[in-house]
Coordinates of C-alpha atoms in Angstrom, one line a residue:
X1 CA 117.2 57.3 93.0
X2 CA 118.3 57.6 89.5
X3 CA 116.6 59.9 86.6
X4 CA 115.2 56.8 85.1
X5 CA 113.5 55.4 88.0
X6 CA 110.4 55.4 87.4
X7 CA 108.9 56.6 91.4
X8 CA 111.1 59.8 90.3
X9 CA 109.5 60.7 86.5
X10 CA 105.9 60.4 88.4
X11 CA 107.3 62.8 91.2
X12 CA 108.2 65.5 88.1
X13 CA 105.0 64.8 86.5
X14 CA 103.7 65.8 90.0
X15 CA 105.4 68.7 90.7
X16 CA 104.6 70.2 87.2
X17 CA 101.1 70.0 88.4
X18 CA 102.0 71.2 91.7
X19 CA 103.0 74.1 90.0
X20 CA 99.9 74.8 88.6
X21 CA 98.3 74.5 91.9
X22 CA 101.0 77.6 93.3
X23 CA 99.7 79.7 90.3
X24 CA 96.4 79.2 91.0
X25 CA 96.4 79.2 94.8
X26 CA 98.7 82.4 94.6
X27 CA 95.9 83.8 93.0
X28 CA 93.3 82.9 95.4
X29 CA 95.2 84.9 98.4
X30 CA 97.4 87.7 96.5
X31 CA 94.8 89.8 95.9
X32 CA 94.3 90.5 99.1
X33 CA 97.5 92.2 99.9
X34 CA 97.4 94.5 96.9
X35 CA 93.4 96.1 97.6
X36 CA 95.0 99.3 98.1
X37 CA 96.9 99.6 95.1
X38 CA 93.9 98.4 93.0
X39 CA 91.7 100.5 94.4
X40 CA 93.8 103.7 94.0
X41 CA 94.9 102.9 90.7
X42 CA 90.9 101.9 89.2
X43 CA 89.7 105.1 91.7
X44 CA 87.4 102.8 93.9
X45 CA 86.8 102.1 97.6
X46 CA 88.8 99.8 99.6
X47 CA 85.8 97.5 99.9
X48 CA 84.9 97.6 96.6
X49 CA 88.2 96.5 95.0
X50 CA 87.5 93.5 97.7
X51 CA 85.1 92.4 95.2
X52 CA 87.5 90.9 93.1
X53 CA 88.1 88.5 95.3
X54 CA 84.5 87.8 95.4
X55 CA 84.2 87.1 91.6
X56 CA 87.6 85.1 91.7
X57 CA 86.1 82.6 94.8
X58 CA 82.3 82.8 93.7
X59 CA 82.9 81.9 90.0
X60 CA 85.3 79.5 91.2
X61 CA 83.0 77.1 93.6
X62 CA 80.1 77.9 91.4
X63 CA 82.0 76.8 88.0
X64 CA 83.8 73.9 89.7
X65 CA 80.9 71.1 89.9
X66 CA 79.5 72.5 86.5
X67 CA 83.1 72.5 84.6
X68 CA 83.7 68.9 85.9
X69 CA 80.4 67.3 85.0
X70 CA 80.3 69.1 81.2
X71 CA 83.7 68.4 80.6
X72 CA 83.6 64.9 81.9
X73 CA 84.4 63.5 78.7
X74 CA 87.3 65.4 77.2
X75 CA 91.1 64.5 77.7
X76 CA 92.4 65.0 81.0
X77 CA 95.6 66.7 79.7
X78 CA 94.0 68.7 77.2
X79 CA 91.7 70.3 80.0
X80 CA 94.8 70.9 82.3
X81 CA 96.6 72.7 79.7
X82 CA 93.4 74.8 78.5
X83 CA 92.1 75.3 81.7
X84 CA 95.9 77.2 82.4
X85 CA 95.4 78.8 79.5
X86 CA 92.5 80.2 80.3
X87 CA 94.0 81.1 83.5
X88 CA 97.2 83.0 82.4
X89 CA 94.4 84.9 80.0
X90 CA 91.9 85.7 83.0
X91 CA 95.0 87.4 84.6
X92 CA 96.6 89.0 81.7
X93 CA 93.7 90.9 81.4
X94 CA 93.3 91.8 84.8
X95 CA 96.5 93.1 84.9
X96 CA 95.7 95.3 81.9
X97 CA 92.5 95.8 82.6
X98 CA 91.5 99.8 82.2
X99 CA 88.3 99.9 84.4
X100 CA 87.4 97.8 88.0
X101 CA 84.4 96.6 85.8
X102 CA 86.5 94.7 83.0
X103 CA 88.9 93.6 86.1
X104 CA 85.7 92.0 87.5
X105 CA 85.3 90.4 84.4
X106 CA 88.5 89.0 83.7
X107 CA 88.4 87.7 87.4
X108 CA 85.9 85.4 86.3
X109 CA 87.6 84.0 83.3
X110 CA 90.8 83.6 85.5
X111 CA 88.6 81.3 87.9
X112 CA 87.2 79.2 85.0
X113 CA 90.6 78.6 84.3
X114 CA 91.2 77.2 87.8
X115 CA 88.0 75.4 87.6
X116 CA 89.0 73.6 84.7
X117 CA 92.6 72.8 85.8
X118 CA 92.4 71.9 90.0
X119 CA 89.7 69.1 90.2
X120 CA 91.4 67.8 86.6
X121 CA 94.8 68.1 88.4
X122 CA 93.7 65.8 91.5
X123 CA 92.2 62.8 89.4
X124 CA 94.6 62.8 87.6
X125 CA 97.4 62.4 90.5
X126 CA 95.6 59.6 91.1
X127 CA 95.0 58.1 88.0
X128 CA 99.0 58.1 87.8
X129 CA 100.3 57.3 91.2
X130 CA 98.0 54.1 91.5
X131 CA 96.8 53.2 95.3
X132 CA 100.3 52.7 96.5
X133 CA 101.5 56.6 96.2
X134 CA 98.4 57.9 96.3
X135 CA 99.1 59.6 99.2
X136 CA 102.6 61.1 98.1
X137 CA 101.4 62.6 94.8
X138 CA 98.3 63.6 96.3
X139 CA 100.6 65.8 99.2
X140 CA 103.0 67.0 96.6
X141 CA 100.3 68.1 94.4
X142 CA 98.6 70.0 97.5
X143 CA 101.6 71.3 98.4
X144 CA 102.1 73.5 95.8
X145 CA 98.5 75.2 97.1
X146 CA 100.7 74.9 101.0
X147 CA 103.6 76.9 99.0
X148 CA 101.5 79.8 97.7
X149 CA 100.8 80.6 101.4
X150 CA 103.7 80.6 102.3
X151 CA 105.7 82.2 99.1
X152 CA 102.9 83.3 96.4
X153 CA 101.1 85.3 98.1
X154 CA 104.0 87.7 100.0
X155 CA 106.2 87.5 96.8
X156 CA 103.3 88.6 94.8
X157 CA 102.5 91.8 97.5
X158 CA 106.3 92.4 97.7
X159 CA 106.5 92.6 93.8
X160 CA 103.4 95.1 94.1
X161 CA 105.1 97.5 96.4
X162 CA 108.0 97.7 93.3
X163 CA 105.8 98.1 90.6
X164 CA 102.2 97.8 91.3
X165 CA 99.7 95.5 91.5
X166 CA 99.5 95.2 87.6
X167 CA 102.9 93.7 88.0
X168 CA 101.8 91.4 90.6
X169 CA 98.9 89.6 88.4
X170 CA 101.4 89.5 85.8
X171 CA 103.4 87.1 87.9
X172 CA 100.5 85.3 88.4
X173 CA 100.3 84.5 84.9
X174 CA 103.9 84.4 84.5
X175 CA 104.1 80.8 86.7
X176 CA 100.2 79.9 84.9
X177 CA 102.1 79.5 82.1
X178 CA 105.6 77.8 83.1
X179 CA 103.0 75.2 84.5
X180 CA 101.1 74.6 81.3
X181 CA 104.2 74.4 79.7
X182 CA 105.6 71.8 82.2
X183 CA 102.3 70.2 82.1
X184 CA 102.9 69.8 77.8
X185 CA 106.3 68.3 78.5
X186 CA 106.2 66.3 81.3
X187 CA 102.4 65.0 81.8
X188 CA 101.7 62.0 80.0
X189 CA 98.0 60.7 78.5
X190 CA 95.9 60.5 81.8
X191 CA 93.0 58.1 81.7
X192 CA 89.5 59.6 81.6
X193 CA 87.3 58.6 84.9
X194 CA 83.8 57.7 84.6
X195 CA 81.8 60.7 84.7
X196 CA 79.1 61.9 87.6
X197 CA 76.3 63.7 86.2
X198 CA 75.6 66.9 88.3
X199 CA 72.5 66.2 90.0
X200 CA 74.9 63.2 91.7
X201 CA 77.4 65.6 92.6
X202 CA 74.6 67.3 94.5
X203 CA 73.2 63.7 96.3
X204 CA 75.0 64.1 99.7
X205 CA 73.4 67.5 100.7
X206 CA 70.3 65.3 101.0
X207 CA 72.5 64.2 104.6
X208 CA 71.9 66.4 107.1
X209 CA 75.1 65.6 108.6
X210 CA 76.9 66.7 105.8
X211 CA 75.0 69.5 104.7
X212 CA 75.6 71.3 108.4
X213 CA 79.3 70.3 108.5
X214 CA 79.2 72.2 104.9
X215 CA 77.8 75.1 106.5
X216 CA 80.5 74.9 109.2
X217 CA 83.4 75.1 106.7
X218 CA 81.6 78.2 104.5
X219 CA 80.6 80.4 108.0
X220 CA 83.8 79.6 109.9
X221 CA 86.0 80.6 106.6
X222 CA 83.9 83.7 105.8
X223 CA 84.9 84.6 109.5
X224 CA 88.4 83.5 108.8
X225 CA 89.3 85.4 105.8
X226 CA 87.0 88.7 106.8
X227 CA 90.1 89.8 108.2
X228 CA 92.4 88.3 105.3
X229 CA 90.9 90.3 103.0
X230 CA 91.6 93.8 104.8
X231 CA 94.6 92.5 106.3
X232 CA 96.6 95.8 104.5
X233 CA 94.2 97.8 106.8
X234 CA 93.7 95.9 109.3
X235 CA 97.5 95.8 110.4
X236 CA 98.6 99.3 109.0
X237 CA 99.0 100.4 112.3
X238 CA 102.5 97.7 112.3
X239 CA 103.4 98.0 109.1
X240 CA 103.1 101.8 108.2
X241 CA 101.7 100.9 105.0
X242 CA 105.2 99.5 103.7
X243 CA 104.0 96.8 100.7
X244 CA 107.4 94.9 102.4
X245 CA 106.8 94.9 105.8
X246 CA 103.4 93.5 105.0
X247 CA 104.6 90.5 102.6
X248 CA 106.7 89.6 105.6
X249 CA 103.6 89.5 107.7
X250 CA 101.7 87.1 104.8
X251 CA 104.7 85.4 104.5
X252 CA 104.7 84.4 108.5
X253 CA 100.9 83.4 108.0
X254 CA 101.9 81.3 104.7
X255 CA 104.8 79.4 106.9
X256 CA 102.1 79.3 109.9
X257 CA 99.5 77.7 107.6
X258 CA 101.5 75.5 106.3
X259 CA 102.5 73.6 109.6
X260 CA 99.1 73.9 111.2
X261 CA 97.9 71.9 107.7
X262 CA 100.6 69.3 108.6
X263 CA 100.0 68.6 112.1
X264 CA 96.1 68.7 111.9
X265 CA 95.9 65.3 110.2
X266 CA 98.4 63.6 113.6
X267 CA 95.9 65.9 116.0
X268 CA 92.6 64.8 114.6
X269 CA 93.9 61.1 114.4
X270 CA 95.0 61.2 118.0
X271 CA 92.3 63.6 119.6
X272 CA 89.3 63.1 116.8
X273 CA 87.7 66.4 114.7
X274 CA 86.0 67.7 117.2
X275 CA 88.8 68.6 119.6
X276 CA 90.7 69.8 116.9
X277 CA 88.1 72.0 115.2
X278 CA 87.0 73.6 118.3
X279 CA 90.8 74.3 120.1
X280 CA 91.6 75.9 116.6
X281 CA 88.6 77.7 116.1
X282 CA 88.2 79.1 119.8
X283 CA 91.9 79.9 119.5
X284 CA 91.6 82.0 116.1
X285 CA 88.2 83.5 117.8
X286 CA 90.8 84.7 120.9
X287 CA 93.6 86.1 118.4
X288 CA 90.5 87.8 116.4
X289 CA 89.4 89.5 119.4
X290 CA 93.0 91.0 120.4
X291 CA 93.6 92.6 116.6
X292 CA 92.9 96.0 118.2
X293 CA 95.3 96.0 120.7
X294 CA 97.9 93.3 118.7
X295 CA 97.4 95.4 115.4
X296 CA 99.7 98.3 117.0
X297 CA 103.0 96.8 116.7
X298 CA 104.8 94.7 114.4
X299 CA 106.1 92.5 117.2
X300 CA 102.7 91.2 118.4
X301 CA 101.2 91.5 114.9
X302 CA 103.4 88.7 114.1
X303 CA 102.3 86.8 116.8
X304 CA 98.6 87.3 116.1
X305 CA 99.1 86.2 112.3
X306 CA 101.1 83.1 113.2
X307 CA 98.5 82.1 115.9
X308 CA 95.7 82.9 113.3
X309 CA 97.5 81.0 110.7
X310 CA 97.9 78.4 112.1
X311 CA 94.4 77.7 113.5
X312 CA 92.9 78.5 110.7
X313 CA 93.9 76.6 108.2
X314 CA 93.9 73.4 111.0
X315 CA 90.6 73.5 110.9
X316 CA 90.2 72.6 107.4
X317 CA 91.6 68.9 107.3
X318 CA 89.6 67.6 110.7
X319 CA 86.0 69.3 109.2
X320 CA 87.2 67.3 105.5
X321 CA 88.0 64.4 108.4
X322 CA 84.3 64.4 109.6
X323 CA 82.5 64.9 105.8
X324 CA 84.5 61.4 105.1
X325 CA 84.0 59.5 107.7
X326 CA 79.7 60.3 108.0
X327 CA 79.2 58.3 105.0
X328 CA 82.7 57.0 103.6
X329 CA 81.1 55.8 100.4
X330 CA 79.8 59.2 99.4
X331 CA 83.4 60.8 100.6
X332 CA 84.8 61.6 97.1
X333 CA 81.6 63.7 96.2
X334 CA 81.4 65.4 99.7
X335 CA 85.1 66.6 99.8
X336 CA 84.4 68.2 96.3
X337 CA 81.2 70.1 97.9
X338 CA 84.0 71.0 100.6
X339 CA 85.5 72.8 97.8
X340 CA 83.3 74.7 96.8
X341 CA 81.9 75.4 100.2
X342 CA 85.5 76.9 101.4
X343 CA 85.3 79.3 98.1
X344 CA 81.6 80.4 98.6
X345 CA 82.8 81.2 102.2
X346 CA 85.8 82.9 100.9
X347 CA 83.7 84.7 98.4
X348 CA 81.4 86.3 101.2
X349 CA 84.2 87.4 103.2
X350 CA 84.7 90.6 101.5
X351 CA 81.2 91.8 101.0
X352 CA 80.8 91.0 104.9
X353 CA 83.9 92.6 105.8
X354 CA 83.2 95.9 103.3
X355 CA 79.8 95.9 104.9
X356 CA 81.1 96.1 108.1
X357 CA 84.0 98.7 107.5
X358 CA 81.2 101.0 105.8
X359 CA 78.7 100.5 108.7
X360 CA 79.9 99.3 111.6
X361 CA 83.3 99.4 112.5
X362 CA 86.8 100.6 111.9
X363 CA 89.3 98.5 110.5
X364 CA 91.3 98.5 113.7
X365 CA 87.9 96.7 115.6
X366 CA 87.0 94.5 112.5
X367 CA 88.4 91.2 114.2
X368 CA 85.9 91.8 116.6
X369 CA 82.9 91.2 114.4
X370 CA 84.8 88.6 112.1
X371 CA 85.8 86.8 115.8
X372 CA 81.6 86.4 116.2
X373 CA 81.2 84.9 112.4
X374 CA 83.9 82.3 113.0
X375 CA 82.0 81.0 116.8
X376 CA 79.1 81.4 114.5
X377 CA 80.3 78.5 112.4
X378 CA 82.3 76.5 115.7
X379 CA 78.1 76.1 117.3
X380 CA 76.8 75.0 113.9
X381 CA 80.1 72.6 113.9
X382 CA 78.7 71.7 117.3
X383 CA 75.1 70.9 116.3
X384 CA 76.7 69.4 113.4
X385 CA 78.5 67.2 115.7
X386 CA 75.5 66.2 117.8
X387 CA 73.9 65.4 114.8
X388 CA 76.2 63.0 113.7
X389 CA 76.2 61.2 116.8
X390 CA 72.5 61.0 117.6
X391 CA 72.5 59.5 113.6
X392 CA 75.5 56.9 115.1
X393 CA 73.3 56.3 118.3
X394 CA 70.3 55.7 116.4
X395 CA 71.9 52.6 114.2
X396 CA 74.0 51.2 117.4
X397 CA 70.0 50.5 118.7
X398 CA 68.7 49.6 116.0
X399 CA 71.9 46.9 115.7
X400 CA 71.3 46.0 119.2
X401 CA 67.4 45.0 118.6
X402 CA 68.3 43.0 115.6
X403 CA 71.5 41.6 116.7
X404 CA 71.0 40.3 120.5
X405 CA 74.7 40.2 122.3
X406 CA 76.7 36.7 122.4
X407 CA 77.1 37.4 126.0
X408 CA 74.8 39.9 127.6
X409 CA 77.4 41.3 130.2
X410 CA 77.9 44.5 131.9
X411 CA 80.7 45.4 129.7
X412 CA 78.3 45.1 126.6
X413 CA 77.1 47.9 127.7
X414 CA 78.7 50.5 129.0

């Protein structure tokens, strides 16, 4: 493939949003790694520092829908590039923040910014890559969220154990703004699509079947990331505290996530959502259960954040799998509630979690609480399943009374 071939200038245009996607995904999950450093350095709780991951997630899911409906008119590349800017500002300002309240604050503006530049970032793959590579920029474009996982997120925490966590949110904004500068050079004009007034973003919770299959994304991922969130605390007993030791342990989750993303789509197209949702979730819900004993040692805290990993971020593509195929025609609008469902449950996480370590439990027993969220959210998948099919069930008969079978046999009806 040569430089001037045009499949390869649409892959660079790609990857300079997928770039922007690291930045702002490495932001989602960093934080988490670096609570005790914050909260040392700003002279607050644990928990309390937690709440910046709060703000970040809540602002984000609540700003999403709104940014994309107000917005709906402007140029596509001038909201990427602003919506970076506004990014690299929300953590330059975090990072120099003098208080946790102004930290809180900038938080916010730092999730505007992703608000603005993620949803932009997706239409637009597609705008450019036309039906026939939809797919490709689409996974390249993701992948870049896939890489902070895997890289961000520990290379942020490692950075933090070098300098602080100051010089961890600079980073952040360090690749915001390579990406808005790759997004200047390399991203072309990108066509405006039509734009969907807010109440219609809204129309599919009117479905019941969507709205519960919502609701089993937001409780499962609270559950999930519970124990993300205090992961410093939770597996201090393996790591001794050492800031490295623990990026290694992210880092072995990123790679895990990464690879349970990639096989979940074969799975659910082999064995359906259901299977898939329910052997990943039971499976995190068994590794949740085993953090106080697997906790102890860095041998078999690896293998609990691999297996966790893993399974929980399979989950996400067979429940996006079922919000598509209950009503394909509404898909586009239900996978952006999916959005900002996964952020509102991402958002609750650390108020649940610092909850329970002020009331409850210690952080060595916190999986075991977090392990009841997540088989909250697998029975409300199931009753979102059963749902779905009495719904399918319901237009077979009514099919069947209207359309009388060609040849009324026993295999008509098995």
């Amino acid at each position: 493939m040569t430089p001037t071939d045009p499949h390869n200038r649409l892959n660079l245009r790609f990857i300079a949003l997928a770039i922007g996607m690291f930045a702002i995904g490495t932001d989602s999950f960093v934080v988490a790694g670096i609570l005790p450093s914050v909260a040392e350095d700003l002279d607050v709780g644990v928990s309390t520092s937690a709440e910046l991951i709060t703000a970040y997630a809540l602002a984000y899911a609540i700003l999403s829908p709104l940014v994309a409906s107000v917005a709906g008119r402007a140029s596509r590349k001038l909201l990427l590039i602003g919506g970076l800017a506004v990014f690299v500002a929300g953590n330059i300002g975090t990072g120099l923040a003098p208080t946790f309240e102004a930290a809180m604050a900038f938080r916010v503006v730092a999730a505007l910014g992703g608000a603005m530049f993620t949803p932009t970032a997706a239409g637009a793959v597609v705008a450019l890559a036309g039906p026939e590579r939809r797919a490709t920029a689409l996974s390249i474009l993701f992948g870049g969220l896939s890489a902070a996982t895997a890289l961000g997120s520990p290379i942020g925490t490692a950075i933090s154990g070098v300098t602080d966590w100051r010089g961890t949110m600079m980073f952040v904004a360090a690749v915001g703004a390579l990406a808005a500068v790759a997004v200047l050079i390399g991203l072309p004009a990108v066509p405006r699509p039509p734009a969907v007034p807010f109440k219609q973003r809204l129309s599919p919770l009117a479905d019941a079947r969507i709205t519960l299959t919502l609701v089993l994304l937001l409780v499962s991922y609270s559950g999930l990331f519970v124990l993300y969130t205090y992961v410093s605390q939770v597996f201090r007993p393996a790591t001794g505290g050492a800031g490295t030791t623990l990026a290694w342990l992210l880092f072995a989750w990123g790679v895990a996530a990464v690879v349970g993303n990639l096989f979940a789509g074969r799975l659910t197209d082999a064995y359906g959502n259901r299977v898939v949702i329910n052997t990943a979730g039971v499976t995190a819900v068994f590794v949740f259960l085993t953090t106080p004993w697997s906790s102890q040692h860095l041998v078999s805290a690896f293998v609990a954040v691999v297996l966790w990993g893993a399974c929980g971020w399979a989950m996400l593509v067979p429940i996006q799998h079922r919000l598509v195929g209950v009503n394909p025609a509404a898909s586009q609008l239900s996978v952006s509630l999916s959005s900002s469902a996964n952020y509102i449950g991402v958002s609750l996480a650390p108020v649940i979690g610092g909850f329970l370590l002020d009331h409850v439990v210690s952080a060595n027993h916190l999986g075991l609480p977090a392990a009841a969220v997540v088989a909250t959210g697998l029975l409300i998948g199931e009753l979102s399943h059963r749902v779905i099919v009495r719904g399918t069930g319901a237009v077979a008969a009514a099919t069947d009374t209207l359309t009388p079978a060609a040849n009324p046999s026993p295999a008509n009806h098995p």
